mmCIF file of C-alpha atoms in Angstrom:
data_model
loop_
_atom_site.group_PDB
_atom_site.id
_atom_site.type_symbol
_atom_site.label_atom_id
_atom_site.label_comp_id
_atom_site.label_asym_id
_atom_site.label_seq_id
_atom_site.Cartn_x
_atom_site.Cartn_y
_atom_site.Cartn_z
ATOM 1 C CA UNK A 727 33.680 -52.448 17.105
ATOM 2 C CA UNK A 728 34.155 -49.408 19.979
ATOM 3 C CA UNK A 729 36.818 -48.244 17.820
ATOM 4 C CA UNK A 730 35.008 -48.120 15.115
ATOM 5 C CA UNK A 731 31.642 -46.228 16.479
ATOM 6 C CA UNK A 732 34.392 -43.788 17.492
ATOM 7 C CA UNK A 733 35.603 -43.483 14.363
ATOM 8 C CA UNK A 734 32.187 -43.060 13.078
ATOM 9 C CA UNK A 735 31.222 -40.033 15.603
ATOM 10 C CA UNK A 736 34.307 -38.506 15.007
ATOM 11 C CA UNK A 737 33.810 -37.962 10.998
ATOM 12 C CA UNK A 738 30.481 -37.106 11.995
ATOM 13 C CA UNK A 739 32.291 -34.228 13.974
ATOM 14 C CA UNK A 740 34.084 -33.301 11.498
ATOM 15 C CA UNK A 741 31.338 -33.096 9.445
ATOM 16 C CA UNK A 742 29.430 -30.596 11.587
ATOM 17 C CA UNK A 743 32.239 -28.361 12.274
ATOM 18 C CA UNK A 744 32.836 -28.409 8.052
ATOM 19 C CA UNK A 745 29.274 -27.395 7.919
ATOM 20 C CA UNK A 746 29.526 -25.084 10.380
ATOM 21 C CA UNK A 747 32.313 -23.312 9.461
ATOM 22 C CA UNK A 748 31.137 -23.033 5.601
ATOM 23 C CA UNK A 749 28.138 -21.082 6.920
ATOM 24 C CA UNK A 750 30.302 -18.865 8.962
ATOM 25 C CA UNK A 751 31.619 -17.763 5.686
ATOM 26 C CA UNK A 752 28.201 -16.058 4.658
ATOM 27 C CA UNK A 753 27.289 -13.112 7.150
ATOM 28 C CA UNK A 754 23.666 -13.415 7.137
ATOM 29 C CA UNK A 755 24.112 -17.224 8.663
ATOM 30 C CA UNK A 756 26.902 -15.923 11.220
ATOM 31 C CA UNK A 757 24.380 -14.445 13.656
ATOM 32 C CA UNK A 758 22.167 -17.546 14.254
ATOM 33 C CA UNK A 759 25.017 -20.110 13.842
ATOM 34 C CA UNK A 760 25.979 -18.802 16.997
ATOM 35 C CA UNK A 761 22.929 -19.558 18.383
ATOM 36 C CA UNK A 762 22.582 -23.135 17.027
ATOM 37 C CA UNK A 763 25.973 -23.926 18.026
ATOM 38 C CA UNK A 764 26.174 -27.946 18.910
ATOM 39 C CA UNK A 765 27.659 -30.672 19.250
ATOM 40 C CA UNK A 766 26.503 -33.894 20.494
ATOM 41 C CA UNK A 767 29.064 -34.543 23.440
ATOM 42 C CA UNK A 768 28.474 -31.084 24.956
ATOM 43 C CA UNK A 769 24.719 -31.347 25.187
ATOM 44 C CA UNK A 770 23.339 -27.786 23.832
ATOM 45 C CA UNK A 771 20.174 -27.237 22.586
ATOM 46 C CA UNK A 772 19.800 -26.136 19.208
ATOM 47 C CA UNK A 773 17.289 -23.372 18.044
ATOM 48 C CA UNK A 774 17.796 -21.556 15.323
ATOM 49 C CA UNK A 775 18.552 -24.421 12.818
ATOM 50 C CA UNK A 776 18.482 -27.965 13.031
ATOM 51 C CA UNK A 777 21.162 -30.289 11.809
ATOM 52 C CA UNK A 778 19.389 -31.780 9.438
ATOM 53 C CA UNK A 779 18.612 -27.397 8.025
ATOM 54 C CA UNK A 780 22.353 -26.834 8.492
ATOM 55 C CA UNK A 781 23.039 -29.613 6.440
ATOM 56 C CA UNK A 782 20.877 -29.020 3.394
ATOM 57 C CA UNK A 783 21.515 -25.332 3.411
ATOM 58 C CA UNK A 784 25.379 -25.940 3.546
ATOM 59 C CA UNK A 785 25.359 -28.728 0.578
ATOM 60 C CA UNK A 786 22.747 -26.322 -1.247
ATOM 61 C CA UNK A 787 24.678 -23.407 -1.063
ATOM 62 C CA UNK A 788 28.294 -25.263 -2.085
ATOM 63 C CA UNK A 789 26.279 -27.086 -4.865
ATOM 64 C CA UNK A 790 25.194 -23.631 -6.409
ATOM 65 C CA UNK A 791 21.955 -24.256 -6.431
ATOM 66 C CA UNK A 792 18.972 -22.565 -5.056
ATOM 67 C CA UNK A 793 18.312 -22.622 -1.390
ATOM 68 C CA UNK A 794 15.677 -25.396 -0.261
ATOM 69 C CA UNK A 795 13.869 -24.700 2.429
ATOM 70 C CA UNK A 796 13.187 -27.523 5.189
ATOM 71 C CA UNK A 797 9.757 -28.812 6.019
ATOM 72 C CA UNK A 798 8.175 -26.496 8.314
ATOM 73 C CA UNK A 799 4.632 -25.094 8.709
ATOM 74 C CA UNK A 800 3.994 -23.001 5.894
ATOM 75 C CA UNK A 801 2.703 -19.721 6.680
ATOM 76 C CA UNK A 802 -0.027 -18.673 4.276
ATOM 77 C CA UNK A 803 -0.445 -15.135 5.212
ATOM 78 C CA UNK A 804 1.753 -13.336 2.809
ATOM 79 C CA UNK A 805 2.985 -9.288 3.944
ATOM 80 C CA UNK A 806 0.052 -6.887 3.195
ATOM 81 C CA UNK A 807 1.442 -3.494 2.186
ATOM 82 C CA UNK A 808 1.543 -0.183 3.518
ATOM 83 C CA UNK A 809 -1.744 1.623 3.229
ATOM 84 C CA UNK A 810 -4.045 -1.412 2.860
ATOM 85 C CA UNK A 811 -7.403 -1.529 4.473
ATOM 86 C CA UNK A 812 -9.389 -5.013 5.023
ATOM 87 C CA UNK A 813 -11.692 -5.608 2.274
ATOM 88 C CA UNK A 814 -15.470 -5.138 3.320
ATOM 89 C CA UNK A 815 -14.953 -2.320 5.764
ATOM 90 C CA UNK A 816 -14.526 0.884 3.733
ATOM 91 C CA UNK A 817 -16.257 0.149 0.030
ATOM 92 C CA UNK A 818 -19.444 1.926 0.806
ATOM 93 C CA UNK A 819 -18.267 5.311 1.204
ATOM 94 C CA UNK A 820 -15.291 4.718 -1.060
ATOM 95 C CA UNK A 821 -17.230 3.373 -4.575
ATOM 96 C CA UNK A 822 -19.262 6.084 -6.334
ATOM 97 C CA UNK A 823 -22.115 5.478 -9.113
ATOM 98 C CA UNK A 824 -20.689 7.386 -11.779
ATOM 99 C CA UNK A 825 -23.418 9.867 -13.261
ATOM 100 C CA UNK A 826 -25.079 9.304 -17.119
ATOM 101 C CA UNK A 827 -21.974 9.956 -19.320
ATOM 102 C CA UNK A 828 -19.546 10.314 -16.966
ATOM 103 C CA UNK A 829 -17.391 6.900 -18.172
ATOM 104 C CA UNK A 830 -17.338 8.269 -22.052
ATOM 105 C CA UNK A 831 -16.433 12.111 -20.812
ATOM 106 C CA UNK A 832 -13.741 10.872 -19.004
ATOM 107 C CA UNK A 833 -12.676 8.095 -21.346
ATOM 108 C CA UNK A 834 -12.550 11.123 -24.333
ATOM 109 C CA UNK A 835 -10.409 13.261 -21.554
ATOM 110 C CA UNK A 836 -7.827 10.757 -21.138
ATOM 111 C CA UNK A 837 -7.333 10.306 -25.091
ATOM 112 C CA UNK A 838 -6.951 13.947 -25.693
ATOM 113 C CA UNK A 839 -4.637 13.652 -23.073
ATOM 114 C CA UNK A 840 -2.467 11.404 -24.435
ATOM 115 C CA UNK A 841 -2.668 13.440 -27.355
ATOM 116 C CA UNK A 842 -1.561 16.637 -25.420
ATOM 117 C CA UNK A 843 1.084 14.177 -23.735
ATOM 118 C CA UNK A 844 2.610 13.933 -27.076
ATOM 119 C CA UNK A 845 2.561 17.150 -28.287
ATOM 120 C CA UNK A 846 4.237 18.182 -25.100
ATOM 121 C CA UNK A 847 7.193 15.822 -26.047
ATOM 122 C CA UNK A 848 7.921 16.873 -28.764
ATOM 123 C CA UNK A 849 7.696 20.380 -28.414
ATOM 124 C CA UNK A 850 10.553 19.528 -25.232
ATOM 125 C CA UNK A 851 12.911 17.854 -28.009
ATOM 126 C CA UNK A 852 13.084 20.471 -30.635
ATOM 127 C CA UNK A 853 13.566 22.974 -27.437
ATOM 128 C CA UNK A 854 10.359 25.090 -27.804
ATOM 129 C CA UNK A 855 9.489 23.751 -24.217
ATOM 130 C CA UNK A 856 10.457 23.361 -20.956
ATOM 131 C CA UNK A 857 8.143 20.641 -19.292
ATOM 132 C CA UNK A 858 7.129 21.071 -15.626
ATOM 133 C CA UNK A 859 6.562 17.778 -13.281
ATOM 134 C CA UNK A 860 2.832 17.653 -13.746
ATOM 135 C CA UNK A 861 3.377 17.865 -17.561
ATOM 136 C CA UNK A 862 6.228 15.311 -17.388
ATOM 137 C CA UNK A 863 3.737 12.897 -16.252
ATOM 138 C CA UNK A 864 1.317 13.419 -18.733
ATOM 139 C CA UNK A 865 3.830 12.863 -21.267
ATOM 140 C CA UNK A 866 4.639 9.170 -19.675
ATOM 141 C CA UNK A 867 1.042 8.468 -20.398
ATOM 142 C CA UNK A 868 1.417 5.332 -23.295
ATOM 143 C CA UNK A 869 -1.672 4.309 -25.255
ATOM 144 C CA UNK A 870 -1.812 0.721 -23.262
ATOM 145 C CA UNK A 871 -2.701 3.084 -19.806
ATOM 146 C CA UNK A 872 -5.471 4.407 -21.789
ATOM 147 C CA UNK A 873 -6.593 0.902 -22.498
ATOM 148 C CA UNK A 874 -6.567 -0.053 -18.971
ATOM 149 C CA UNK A 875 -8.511 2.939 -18.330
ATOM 150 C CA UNK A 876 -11.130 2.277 -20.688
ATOM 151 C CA UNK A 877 -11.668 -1.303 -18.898
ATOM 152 C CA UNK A 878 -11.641 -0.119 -15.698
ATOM 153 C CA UNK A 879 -14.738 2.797 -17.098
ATOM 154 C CA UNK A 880 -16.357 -0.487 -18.617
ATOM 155 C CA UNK A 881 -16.269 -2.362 -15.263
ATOM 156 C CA UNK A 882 -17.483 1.180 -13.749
ATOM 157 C CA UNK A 883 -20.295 1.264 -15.915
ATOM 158 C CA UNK A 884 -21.502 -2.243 -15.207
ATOM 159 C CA UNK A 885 -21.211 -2.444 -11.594
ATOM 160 C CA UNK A 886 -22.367 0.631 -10.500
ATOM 161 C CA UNK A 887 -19.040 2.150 -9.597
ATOM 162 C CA UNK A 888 -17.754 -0.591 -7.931
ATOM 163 C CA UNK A 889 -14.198 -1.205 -9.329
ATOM 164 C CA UNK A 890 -11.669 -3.726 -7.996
ATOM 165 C CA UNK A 891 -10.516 -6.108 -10.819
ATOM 166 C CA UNK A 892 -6.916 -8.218 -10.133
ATOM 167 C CA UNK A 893 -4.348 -7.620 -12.518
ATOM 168 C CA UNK A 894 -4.501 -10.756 -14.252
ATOM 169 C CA UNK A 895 -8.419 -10.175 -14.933
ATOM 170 C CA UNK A 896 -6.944 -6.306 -16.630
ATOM 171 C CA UNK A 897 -4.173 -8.158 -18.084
ATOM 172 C CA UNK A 898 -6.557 -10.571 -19.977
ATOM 173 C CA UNK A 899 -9.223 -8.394 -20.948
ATOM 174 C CA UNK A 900 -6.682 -5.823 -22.527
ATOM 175 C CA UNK A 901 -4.675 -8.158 -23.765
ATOM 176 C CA UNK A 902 -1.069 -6.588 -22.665
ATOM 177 C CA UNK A 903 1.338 -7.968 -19.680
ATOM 178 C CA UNK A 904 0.869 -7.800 -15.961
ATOM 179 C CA UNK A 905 3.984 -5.839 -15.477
ATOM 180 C CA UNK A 906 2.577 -3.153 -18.193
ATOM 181 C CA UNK A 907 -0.627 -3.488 -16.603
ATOM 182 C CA UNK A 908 0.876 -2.526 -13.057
ATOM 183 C CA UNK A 909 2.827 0.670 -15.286
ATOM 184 C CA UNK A 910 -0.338 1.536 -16.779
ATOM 185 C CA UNK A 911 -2.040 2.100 -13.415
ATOM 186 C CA UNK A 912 0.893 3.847 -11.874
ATOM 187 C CA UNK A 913 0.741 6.455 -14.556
ATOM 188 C CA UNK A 914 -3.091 7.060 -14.305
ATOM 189 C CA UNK A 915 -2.616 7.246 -10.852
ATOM 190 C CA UNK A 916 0.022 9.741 -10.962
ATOM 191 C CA UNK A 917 -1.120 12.058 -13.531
ATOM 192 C CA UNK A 918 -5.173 12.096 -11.327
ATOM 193 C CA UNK A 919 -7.210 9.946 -13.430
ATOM 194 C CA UNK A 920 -7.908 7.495 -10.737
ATOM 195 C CA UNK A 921 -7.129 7.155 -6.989
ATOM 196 C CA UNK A 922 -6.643 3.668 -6.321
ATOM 197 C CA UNK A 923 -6.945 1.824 -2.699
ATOM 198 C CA UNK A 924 -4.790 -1.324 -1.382
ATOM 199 C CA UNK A 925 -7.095 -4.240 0.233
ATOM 200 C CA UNK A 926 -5.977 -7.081 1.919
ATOM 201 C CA UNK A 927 -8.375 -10.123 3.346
ATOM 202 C CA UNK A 928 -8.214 -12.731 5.951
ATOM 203 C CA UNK A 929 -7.481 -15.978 6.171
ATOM 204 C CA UNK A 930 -8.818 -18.999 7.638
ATOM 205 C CA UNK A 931 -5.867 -21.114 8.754
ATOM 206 C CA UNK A 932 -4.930 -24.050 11.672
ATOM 207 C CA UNK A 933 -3.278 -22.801 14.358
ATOM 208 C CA UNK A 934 -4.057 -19.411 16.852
ATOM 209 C CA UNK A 935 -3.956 -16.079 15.442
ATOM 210 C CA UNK A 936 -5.202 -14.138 12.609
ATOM 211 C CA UNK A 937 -3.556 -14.534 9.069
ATOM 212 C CA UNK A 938 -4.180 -12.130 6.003
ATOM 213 C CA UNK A 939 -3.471 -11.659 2.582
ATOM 214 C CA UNK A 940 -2.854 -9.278 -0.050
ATOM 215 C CA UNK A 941 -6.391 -8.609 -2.506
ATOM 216 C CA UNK A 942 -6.888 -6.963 -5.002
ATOM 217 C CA UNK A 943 -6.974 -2.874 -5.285
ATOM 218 C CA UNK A 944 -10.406 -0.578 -5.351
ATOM 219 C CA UNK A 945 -10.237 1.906 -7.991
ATOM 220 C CA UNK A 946 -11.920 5.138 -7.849
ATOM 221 C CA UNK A 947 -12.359 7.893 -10.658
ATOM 222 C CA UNK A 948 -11.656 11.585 -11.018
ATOM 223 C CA UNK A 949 -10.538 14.385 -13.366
ATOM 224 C CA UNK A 950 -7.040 15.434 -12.712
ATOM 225 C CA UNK A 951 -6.765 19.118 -12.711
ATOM 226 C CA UNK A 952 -3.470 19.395 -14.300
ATOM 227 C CA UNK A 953 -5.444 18.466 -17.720
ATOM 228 C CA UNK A 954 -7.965 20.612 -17.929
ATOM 229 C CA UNK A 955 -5.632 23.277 -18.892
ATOM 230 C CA UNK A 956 -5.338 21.582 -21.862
ATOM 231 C CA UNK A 957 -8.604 20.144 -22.517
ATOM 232 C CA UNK A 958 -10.788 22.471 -25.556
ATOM 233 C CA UNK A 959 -13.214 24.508 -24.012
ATOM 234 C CA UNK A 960 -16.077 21.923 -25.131
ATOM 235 C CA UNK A 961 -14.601 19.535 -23.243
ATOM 236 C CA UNK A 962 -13.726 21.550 -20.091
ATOM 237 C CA UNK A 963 -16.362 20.840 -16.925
ATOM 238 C CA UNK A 964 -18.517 24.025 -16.668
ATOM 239 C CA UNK A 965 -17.922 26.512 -13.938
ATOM 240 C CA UNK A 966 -20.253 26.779 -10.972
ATOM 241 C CA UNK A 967 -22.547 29.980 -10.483
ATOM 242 C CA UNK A 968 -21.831 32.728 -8.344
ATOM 243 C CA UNK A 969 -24.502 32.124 -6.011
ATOM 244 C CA UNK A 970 -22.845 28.666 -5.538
ATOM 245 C CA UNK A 971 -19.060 29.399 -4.695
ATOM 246 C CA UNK A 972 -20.925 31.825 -2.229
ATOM 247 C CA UNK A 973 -23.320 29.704 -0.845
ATOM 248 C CA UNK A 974 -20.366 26.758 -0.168
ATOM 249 C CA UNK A 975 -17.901 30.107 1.694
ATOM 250 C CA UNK A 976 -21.008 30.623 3.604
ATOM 251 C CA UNK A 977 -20.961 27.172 4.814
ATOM 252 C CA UNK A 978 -17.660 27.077 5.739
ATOM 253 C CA UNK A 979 -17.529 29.880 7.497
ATOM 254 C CA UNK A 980 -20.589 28.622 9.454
ATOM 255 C CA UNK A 981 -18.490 25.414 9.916
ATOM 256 C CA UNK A 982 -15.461 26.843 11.395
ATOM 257 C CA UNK A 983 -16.889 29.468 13.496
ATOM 258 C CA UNK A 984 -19.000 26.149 14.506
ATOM 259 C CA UNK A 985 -16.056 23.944 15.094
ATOM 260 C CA UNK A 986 -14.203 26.943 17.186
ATOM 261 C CA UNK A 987 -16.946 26.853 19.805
ATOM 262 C CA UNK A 988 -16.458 23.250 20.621
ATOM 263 C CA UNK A 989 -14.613 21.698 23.291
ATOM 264 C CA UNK A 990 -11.105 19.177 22.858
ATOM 265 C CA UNK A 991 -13.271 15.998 23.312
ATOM 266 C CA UNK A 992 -16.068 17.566 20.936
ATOM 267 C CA UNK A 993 -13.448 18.597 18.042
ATOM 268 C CA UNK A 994 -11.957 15.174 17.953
ATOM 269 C CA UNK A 995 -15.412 13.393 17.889
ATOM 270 C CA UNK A 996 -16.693 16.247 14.546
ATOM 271 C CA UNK A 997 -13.199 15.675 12.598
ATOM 272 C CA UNK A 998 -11.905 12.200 13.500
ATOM 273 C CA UNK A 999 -13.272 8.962 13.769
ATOM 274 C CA UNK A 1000 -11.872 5.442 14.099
ATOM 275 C CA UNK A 1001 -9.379 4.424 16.490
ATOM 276 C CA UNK A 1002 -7.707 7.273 15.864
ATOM 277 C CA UNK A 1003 -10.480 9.554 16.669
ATOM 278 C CA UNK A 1004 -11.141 7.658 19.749
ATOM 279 C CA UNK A 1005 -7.620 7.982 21.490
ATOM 280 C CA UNK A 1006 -7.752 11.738 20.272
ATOM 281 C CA UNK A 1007 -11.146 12.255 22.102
ATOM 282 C CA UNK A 1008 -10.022 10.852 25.310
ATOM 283 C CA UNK A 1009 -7.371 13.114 25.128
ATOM 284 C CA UNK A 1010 -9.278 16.133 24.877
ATOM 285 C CA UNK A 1011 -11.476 15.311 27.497
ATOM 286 C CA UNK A 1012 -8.492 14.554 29.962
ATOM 287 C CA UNK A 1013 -7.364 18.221 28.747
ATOM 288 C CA UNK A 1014 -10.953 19.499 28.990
ATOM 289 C CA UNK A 1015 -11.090 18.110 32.958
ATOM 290 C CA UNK A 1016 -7.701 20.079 33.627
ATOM 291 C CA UNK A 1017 -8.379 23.234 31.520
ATOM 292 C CA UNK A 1018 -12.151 23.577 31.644
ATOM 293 C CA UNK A 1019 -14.199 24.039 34.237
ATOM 294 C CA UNK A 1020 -17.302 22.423 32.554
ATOM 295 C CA UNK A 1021 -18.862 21.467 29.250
ATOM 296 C CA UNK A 1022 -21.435 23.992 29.073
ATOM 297 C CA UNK A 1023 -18.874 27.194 30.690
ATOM 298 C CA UNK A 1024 -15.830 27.226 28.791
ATOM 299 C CA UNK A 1025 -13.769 29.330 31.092
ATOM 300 C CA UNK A 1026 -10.088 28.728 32.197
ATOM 301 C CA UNK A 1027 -10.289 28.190 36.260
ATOM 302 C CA UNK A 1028 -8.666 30.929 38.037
ATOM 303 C CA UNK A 1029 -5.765 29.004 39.125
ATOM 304 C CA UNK A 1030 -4.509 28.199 36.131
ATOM 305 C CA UNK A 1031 -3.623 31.595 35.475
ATOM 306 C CA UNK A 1032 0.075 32.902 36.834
#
């Protein structure tokens, strides 16, 4: 009976160092194989994998099939991209109620410029043409971007500006494929005609510490100046009058000479805000305190000067 328990745990031995070994093979196990190193009889702790892991993803992985993960507390809270903002915090002064006619102007723009997209084309293959990169991208404009477009003006014009449909609801109202869908806006996005915003949103979940999640995008709407050029006059937006363009170079020349009067601390709290504009405006008033000899008398002290 002893002889055969030790029979028994050395095949079971055998079996781990099999295991073991097989994973060495693979170089993205080799690292934390060394850490879960362990065999009964020497007593060390294992914590990377457990057996019973080691086991499944050895047999997986020499079966061919796909990898099974063990049971372990799922995590919910899926990556959230670069550039995302929480949902709920920025909306207000991002959305804008587009004005009476605004939706069908721009919807008419973005035809003619698929038209002009086309033209361009073909003008580069018989050789009449050499396209530049902002006229590149208005050729990649396809008729199913224009179609998104048009339901993203629709969803403008109902909710007051307020744009942030999923792709699946775009994908099912224009009847074309999620991965054209995600095209679509890419190319309206890089040609102007929109200037789109990642969200993400939290997530309630057991156990300490915050978990988010990936949301849908805010969509916001604009003429792209590289079409105007070749927009018909009708079309074209109308200049602004003289006194205008002079009365906004007034205004920022008001604003600068405005801005150049303040102190560190004061710049950072006109241009910045956030936590960024925070950090920046205790700066400044650290360099105000060493530079400055008060708010209201900007003057360098005198022995600061060599």
């Amino acid at each position: 009976m002893e002889r055969r328990r030790q029979t028994s745990n050395r095949s079971q031995d055998s079996l781990q160092i099999l295991l073991i070994e097989h994973l060495f093979k693979d170089a993205r196990f080799a690292p934390r194989i060394l850490l879960s190193w362990f065999r009964p009889q020497w007593g060390w702790t294992m914590t990377a994998f457990t057996l019973g892991e080691a086991m499944t993803t050895a047999l997986t992985r020499m079966g061919g099939r796909k990898r099974i993960h063990a049971s372990a507390p799922h995590c919910p809270g899926a990556p959230v991209r670069r550039g995302s903002i929480e949902a709920g915090s920025f909306e207000r002064t991002f959305f804008t109620v587009p004005a009476q006619g605004e939706t069908d102007r721009l919807l008419r723009i973005a035809r003619r410029t698929l038209d002009t997209g086309r033209r361009l084309a073909r003008e580069e293959r018989m050789g009449t043409r050499r396209l530049s990169h902002r006229e590149r991208a208005i050729t990649a404009l396809t008729a199913g971007a224009v179609r998104v477009y048009e339901e993203l003006l629709a969803l403008a014009k109902l909710n007051r500006g307020q744009v942030f449909p999923s792709y699946d609801h775009l994908a099912k109202a224009t009847a074309l494929g999620r991965a054209t869908v995600a095209r679509a806006l890419n190319q309206l996005e890089a040609i102007g005609f929109l200037i789109r915003q990642r969200r993400f949103k939290r997530i309630k979940v057991q156990g300490a510490g915050p978990r988010y999640a990936q949301t849908s995008n805010a969509y916001r709407f604009a003429l792209p100046k590289a079409v105007i050029a070749y927009l018909p006059r009708w079309m074209r937006p109308a200049p602004p009058p003289d006194d205008v363009i002079q009365a906004d170079a007034d205004r920022r020349e008001v604003q600068a000479a405005m801005l150049s009067r303040l102190s560190c601390r004061e710049l950072s709290q006109a241009t910045l805000s956030g936590p960024l504009g925070r950090v920046l405006a205790r700066l400044g008033a650290r360099i105000d305190a060493l530079e400055r000899e008060s708010h209201h008398d900007p003057q360098p002290r005198m022995d600061s000067i060599i």
